[in-house]
Coordinates of C-alpha atoms in Angstrom, one line a residue:
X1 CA -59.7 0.8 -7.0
X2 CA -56.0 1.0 -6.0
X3 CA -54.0 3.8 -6.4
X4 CA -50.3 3.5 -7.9
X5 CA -47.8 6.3 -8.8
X6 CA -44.7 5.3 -11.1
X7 CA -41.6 6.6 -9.3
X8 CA -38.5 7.4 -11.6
X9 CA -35.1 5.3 -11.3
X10 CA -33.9 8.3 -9.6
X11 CA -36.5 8.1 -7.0
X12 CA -36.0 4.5 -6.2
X13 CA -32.6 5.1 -5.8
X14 CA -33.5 8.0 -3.3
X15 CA -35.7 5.8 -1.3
X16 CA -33.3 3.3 -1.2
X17 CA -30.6 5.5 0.0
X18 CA -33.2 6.8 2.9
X19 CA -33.6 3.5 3.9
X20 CA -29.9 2.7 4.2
X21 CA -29.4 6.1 6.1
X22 CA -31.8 5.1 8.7
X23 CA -30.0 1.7 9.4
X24 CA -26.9 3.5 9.8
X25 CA -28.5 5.7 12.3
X26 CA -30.1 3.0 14.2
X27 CA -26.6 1.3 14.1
X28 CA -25.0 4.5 15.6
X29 CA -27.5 4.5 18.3
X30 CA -27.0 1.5 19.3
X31 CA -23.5 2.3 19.1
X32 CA -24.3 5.1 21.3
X33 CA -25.4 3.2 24.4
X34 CA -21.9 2.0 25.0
X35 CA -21.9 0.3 29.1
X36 CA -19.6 2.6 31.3
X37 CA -16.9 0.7 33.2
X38 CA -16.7 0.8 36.9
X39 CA -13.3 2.6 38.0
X40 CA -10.5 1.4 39.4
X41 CA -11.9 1.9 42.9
X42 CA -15.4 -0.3 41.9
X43 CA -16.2 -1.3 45.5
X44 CA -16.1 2.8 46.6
X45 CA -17.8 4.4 44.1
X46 CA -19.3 3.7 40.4
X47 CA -19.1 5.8 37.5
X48 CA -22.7 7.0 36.3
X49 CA -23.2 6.8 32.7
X50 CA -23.5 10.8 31.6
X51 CA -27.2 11.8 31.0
X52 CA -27.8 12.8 27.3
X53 CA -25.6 10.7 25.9
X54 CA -26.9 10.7 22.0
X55 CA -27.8 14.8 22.5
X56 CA -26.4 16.1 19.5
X57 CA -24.5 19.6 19.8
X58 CA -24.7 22.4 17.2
X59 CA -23.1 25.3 19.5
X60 CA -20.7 26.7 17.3
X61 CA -18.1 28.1 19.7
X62 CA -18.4 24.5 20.6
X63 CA -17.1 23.4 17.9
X64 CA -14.6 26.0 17.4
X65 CA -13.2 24.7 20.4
X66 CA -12.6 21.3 20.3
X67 CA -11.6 21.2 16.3
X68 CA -8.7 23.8 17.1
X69 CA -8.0 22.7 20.7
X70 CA -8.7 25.8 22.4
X71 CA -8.4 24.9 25.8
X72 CA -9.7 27.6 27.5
X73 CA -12.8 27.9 25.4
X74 CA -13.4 24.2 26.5
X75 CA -12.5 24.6 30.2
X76 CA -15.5 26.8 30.8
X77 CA -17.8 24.8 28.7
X78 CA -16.9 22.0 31.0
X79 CA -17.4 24.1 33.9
X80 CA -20.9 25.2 32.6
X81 CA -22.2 21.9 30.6
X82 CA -21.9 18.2 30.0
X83 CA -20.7 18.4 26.6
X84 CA -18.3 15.2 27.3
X85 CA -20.6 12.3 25.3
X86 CA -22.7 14.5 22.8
X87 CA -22.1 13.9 18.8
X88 CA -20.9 16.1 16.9
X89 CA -22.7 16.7 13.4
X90 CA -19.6 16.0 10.8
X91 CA -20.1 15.1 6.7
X92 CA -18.1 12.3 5.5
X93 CA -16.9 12.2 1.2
X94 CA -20.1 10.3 0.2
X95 CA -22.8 11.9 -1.7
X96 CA -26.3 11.0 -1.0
X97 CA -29.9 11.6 -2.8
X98 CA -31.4 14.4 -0.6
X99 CA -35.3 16.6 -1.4
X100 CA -35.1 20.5 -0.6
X101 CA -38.3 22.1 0.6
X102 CA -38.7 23.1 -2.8
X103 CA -39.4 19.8 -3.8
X104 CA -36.5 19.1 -5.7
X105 CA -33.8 16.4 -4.9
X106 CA -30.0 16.6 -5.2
X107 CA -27.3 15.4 -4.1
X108 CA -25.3 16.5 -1.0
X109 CA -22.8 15.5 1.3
X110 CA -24.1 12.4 4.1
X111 CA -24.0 14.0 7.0
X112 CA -22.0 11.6 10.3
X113 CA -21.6 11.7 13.5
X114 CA -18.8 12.1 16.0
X115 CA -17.6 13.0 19.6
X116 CA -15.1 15.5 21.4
X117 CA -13.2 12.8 22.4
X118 CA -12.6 11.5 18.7
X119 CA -11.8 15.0 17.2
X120 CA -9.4 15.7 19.9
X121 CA -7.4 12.9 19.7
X122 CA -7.7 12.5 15.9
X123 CA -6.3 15.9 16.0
X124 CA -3.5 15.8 18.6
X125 CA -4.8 17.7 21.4
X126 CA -3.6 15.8 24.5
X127 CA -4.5 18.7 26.8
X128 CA -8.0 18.8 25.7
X129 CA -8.1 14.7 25.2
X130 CA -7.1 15.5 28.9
X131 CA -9.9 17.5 30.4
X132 CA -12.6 15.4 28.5
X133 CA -11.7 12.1 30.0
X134 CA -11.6 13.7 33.6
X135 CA -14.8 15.6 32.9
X136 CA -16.0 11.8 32.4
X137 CA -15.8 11.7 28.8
X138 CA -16.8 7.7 27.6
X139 CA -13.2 6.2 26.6
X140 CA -14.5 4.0 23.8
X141 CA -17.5 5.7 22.5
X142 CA -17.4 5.9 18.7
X143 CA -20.8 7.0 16.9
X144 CA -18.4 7.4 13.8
X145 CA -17.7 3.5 14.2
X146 CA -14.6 4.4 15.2
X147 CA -13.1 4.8 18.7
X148 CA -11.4 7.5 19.7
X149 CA -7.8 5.4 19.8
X150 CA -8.2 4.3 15.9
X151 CA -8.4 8.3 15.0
X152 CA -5.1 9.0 17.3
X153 CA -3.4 6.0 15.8
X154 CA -4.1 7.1 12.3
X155 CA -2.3 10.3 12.7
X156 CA 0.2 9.2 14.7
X157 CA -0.5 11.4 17.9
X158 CA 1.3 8.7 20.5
X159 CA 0.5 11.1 23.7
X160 CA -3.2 10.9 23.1
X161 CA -2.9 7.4 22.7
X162 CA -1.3 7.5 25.9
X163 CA -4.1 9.3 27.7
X164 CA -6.3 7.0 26.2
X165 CA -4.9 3.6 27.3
X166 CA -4.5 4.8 30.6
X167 CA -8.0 5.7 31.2
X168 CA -8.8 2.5 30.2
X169 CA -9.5 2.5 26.0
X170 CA -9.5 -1.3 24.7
X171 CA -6.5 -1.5 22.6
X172 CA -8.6 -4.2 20.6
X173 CA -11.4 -2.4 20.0
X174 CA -13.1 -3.4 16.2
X175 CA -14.0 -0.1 14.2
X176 CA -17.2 -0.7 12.2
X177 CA -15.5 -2.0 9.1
X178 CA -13.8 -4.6 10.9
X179 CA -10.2 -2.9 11.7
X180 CA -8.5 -2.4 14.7
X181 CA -6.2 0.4 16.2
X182 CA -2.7 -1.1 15.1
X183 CA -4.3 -1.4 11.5
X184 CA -4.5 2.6 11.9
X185 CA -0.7 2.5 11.9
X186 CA 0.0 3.6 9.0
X187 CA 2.6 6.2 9.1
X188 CA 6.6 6.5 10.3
X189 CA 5.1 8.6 13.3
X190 CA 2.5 6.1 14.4
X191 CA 5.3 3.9 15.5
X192 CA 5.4 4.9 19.6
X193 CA 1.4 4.0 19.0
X194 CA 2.1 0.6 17.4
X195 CA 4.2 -0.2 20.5
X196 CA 2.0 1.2 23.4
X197 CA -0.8 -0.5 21.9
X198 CA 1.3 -3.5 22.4
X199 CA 2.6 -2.9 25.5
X200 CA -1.3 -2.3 26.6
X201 CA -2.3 -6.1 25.0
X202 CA -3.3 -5.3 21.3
X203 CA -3.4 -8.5 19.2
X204 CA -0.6 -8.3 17.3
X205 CA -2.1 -11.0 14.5
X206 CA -5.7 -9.5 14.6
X207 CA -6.7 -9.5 10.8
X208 CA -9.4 -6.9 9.0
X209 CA -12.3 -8.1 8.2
X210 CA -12.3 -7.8 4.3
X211 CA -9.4 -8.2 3.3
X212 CA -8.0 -10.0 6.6
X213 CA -4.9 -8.0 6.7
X214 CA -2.3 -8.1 10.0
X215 CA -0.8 -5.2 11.1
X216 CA 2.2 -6.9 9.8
X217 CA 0.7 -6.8 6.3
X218 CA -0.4 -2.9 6.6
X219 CA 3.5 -1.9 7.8
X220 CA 4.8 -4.0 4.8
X221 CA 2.4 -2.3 2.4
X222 CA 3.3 0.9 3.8
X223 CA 7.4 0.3 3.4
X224 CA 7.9 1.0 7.4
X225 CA 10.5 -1.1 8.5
X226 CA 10.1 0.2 12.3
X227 CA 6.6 -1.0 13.1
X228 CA 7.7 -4.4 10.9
X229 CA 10.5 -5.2 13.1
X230 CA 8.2 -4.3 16.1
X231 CA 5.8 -7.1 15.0
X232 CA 7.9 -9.6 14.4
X233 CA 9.5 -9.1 17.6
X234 CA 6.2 -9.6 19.4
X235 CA 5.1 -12.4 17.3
X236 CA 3.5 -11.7 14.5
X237 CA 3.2 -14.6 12.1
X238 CA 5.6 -13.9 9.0
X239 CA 3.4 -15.9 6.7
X240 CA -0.2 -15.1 7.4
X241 CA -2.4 -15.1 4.5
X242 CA -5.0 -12.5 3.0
X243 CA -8.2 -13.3 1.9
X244 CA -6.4 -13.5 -1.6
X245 CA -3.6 -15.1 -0.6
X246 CA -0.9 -12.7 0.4
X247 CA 1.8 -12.7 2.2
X248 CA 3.3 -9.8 4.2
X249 CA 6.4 -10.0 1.8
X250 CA 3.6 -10.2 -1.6
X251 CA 2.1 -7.0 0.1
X252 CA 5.6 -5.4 0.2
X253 CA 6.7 -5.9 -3.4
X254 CA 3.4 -5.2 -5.1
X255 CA 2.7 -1.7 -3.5
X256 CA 3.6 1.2 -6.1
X257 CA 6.7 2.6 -5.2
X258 CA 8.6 5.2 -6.4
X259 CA 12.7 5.9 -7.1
X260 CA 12.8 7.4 -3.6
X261 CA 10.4 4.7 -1.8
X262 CA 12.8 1.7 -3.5
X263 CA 15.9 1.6 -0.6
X264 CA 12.7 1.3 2.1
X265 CA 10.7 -1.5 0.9
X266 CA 14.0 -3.0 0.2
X267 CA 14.9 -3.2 3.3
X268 CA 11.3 -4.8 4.7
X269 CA 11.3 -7.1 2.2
X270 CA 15.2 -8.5 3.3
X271 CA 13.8 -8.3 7.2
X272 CA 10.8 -10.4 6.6
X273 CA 13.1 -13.2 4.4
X274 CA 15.6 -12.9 7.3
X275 CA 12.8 -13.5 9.7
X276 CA 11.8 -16.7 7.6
X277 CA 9.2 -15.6 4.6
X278 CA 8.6 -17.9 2.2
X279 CA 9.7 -16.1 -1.3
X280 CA 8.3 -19.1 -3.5
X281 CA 4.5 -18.1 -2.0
X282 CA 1.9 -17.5 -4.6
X283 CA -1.1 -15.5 -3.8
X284 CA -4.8 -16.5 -5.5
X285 CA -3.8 -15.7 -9.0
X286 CA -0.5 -17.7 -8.3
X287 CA 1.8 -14.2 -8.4
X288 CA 4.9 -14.8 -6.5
X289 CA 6.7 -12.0 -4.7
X290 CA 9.1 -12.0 -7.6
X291 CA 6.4 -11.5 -10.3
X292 CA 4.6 -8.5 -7.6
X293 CA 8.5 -7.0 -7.7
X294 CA 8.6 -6.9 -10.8
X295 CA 5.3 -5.3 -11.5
X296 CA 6.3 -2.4 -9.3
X297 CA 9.8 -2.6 -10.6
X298 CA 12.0 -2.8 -7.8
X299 CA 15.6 -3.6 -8.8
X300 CA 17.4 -4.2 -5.3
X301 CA 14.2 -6.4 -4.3
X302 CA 14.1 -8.6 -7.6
X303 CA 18.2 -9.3 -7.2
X304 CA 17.5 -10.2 -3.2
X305 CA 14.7 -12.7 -4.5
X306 CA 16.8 -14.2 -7.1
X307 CA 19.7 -13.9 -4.7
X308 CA 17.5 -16.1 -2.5
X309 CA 16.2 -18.4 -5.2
X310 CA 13.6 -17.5 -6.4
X311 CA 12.4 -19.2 -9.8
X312 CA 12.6 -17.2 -12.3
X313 CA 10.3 -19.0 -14.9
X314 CA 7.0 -19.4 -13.2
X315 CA 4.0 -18.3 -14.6
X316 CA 0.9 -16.5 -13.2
X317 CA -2.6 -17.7 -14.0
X318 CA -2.2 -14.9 -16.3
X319 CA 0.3 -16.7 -18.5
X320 CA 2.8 -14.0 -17.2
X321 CA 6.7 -14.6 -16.4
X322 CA 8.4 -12.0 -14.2
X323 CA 10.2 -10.9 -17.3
X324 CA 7.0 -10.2 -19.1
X325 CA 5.4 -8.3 -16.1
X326 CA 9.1 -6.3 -16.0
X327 CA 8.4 -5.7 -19.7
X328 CA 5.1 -4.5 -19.4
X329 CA 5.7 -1.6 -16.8
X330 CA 9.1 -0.6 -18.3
X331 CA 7.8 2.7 -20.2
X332 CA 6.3 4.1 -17.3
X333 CA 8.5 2.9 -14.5
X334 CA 11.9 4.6 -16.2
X335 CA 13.2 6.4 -12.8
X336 CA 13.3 2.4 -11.2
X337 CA 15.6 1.9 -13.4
X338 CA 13.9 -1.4 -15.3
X339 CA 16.6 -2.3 -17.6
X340 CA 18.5 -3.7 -14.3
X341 CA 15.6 -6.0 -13.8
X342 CA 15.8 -7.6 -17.1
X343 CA 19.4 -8.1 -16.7
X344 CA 19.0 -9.7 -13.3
X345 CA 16.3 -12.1 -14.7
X346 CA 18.6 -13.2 -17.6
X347 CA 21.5 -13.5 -15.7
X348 CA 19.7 -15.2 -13.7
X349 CA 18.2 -17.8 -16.2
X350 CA 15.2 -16.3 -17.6
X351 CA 13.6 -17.5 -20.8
X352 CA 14.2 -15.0 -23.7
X353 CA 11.7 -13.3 -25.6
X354 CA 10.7 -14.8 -28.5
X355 CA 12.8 -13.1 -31.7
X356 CA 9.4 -12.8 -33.5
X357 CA 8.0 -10.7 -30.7
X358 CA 11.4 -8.2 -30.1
X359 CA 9.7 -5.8 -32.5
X360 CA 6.7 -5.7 -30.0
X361 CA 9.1 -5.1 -27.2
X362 CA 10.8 -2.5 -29.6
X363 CA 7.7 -0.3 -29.8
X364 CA 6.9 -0.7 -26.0
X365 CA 10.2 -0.6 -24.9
X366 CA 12.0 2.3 -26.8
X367 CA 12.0 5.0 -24.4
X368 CA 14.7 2.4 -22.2
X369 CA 17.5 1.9 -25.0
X370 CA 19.0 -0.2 -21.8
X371 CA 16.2 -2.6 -21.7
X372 CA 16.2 -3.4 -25.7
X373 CA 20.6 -3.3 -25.3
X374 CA 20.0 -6.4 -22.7
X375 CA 17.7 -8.1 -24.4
X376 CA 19.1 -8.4 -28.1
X377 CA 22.5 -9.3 -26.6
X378 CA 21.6 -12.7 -25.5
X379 CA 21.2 -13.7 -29.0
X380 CA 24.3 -14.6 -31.0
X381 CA 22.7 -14.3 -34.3
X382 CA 19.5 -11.9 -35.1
X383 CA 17.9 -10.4 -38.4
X384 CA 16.3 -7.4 -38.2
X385 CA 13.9 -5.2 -40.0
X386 CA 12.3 -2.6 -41.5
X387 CA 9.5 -2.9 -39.3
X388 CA 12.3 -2.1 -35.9
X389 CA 13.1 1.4 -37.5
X390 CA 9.0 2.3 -38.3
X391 CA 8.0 1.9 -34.3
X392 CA 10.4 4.1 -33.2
X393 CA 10.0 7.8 -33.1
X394 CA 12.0 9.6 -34.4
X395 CA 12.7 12.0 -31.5
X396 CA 13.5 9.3 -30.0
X397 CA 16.1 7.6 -32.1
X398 CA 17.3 11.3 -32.3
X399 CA 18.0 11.1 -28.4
X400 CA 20.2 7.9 -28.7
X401 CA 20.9 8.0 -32.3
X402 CA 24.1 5.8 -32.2
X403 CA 22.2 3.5 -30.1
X404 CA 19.2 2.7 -32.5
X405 CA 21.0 3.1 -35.7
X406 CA 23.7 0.1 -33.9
X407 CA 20.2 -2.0 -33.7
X408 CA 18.9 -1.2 -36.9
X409 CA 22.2 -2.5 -38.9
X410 CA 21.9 -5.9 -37.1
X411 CA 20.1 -6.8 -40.9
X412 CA 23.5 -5.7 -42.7
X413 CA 26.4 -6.9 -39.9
X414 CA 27.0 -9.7 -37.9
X415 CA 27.8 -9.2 -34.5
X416 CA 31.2 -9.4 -33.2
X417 CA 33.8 -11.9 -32.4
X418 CA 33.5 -10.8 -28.5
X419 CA 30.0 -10.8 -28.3
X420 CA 29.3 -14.2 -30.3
X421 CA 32.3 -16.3 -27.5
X422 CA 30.4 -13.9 -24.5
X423 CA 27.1 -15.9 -26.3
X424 CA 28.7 -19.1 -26.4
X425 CA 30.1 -18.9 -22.8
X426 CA 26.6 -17.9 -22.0
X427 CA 25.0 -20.2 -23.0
X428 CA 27.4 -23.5 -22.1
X429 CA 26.5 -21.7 -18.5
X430 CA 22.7 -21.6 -18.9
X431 CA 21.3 -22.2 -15.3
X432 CA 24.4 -21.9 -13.7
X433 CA 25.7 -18.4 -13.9
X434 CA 25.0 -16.5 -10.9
X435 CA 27.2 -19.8 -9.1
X436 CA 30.1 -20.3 -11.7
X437 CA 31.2 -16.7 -12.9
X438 CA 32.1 -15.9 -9.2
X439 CA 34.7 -18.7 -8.8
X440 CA 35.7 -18.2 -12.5
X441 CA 39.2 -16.4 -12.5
X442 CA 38.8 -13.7 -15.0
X443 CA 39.2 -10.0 -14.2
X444 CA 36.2 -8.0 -13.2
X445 CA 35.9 -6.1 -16.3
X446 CA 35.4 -9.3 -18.2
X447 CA 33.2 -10.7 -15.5
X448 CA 30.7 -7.8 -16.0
X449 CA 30.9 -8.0 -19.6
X450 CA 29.8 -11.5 -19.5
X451 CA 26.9 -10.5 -17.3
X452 CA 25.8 -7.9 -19.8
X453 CA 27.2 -4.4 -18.9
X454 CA 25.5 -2.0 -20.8
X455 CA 27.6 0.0 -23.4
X456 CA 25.2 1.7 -24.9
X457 CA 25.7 0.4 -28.2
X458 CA 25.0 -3.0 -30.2
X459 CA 28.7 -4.7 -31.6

């Protein structure tokens, strides 16, 4: 008779995390028995691999040393030991299923491991980056499953990265989720990396393995306009795609940006069209750079698009118009200044809302009275209601109270003489404004009244 005991969900999972553990480990060994390179001088005399080379070190002063670059502390271990190629015990963020002595599992932290040579120059310290590599220190070993170059590239520390293309570090080595050291770019500092890195024969159009991003992509999604004009000047290909179809310029105008980020990707989005990107591109769900710009609400980006023809009425497989993605971020994007979005977009011949649906964008839109101004003076005639008074609060129509109590009347006045021939004019334009009202000769004032300068009140 066969013996079977029910293990819980919890258990399973356990056992199934064990087993996942172990093929990382085996994975790290094998990571572990990296080949050692011959020197420079390879008909004199070869370098030995270093004996012990997956000994793991748990000496505390150790530790000490290398994780706050105490130099002296590490001179005399070098002097003493071969502590160049051990691992170093570390704990990454994820939690794993673990069983105390006492019988009882929990969760803790997974425990990794890396080298001296990563933590050193992860952390900056060229001098002690230094001693390792002459105490024979393996260039490119990375239990981690990443080298030592990806963790200087990612914080920026060019001097280590220096050291470590010198000594021989591949500047195209693949970290074990598929990205390489210029991916590890990522910051204004990391710039002197980028372009040693280069000068040493990285691949400037290597793409990640998931999401198949070039280094071009990560500097546009990270607004730095150094490292972009680096790669273009070294070839990188303005166009490449993402697994879901983006662009470097998509990558630029969808990233979140803030009031003070909107100058910077500004500027990397007009070097990548001056450098040839296509701004009618549309990603897999057929977003277009204008429709991502929009999303993150960046004024100066969505008039260089339009500027540069972009088309203005598309729709996303979403059913989405840039004017309806503006819309739907306007409450919470107020700093970007949204209500010069919309204006751009109508100026620029975008379909208006639907009269029906203005109480919609009433309740959604009220906390930008400049928005709701733009948008009810393309219309020469409109009715209101009760219903536009009822979603507003009332602190709010308290905040611009001539404002809102100028769009509530619009169901007891007719608009003005001025704004009904600005209507007219309009619309005898439609389609052709942004190229006729510059040769037009009226008087600036006039001009921007015809392009919907915001007073602040409905006539």
């Amino acid at each position: 008779m066969s013996l079977s005991f029910p293990f819980s969900s919890g258990a399973l999972r356990s056992l199934q995390l064990e087993a996942e553990e172990q093929e990382r480990w085996e994975k790290r060994k094998k990571l572990c028995r990296v080949s050692v390179r011959p020197s420079v001088n390879a008909h004199r005399v070869l370098v030995k691999a270093p004996p012990q080379l997956t000994s793991v070190c748990t000496d505390p002063l150790f530790h000490q040393a290398i994780f706050t670059g105490d130099l002296a502390t590490l001179q005399v271990y070098m002097e003493t030991k071969t502590f160049a190629n051990v691992l170093i015990p570390s704990r990454n963020h994820d939690l794993r299923w673990d069983c105390q002595q006492a019988g009882i599992w929990s969760l803790t932290y997974e425990e990794e491991y890396t080298c001296p040579l990563y933590v050193t120059a992860s952390r900056g310290y060229s001098d002690c980056l230094q001693l390792l590599l002459k105490k024979g220190a393996e260039v490119d070993f990375s239990p981690s499953g990443e080298s030592p170059l990806h963790g200087a590239c990612q914080n920026g520390h060019s001097e280590c990265v220096r050291l470590l293309l010198r000594h021989g570090a591949n500047p195209n080595m693949e970290s074990q989720d598929g990205t390489f050291p210029l991916h590890y770019c990522q910051k204004p500092e990391s710039y002197h990396c980028a372009k040693l890195l280069l000068q040493y024969g990285a691949h400037v159009n290597r793409q990640t393995e998931d999401e198949e991003f070039t280094p071009l992509h990560v500097a546009a999604q990270h607004g730095l306009l150094q490292h972009v004009d680096l790669y273009l000047r070294h070839g990188a290909a303005v166009d490449r795609r993402s697994i879901n179809g983006e662009t470097p310029l998509s990558v630029a105008c969808s990233h979140p940006q803030g009031p003070q980020d909107l100058d910077r990707y500004y500027q990397v989005c007009w070097h990548l069209i001056q450098h040839g990107a296509d701004i009618l591109s549309r990603d897999k769900d057929q977003q277009s750079p204008l429709h991502l710009a929009c999303k993150s609400a960046n004024p100066q980006v969505v008039e260089l698009l339009l500027e540069k023809g972009a088309e203005v009425n598309t729709m996303s497989y979403s059913g989405n118009t840039a004017m309806q993605n503006i819309l739907q971020v306007t409450s919470y994007k107020l700093q970007n200044q949204p209500e010069l979005i919309v204006r751009a977009l109508l100026n620029h011949g975008a379909i208006r809302v639907w009269p029906g649906s203005l109480v919609k964008v009433l309740r959604y839109c009220y906390k930008s009275p400049r928005t709701v101004e733009v948008l009810l003076n393309t219309y020469s005639k409109l009715r209101g209601s009760e219903d536009w008074a009822e979603v507003v609060p009332e602190e709010e129509q308290q905040k611009h109270l001539q404002f809102f109590q100028s769009v509530f009347s619009l169901s007891r006045s007719p608009r003005s003489l001025q704004h009904l021939c600005r209507c007219a004019l309009r619309s005898h334009l439609e389609g052709r404004m942004p190229r006729v009202l510059p040769k037009l000769p009226l008087p600036p004032p006039l001009l921007q009244f015809l392009q919907l300068r915001f007073e602040d009140i409905l006539y």
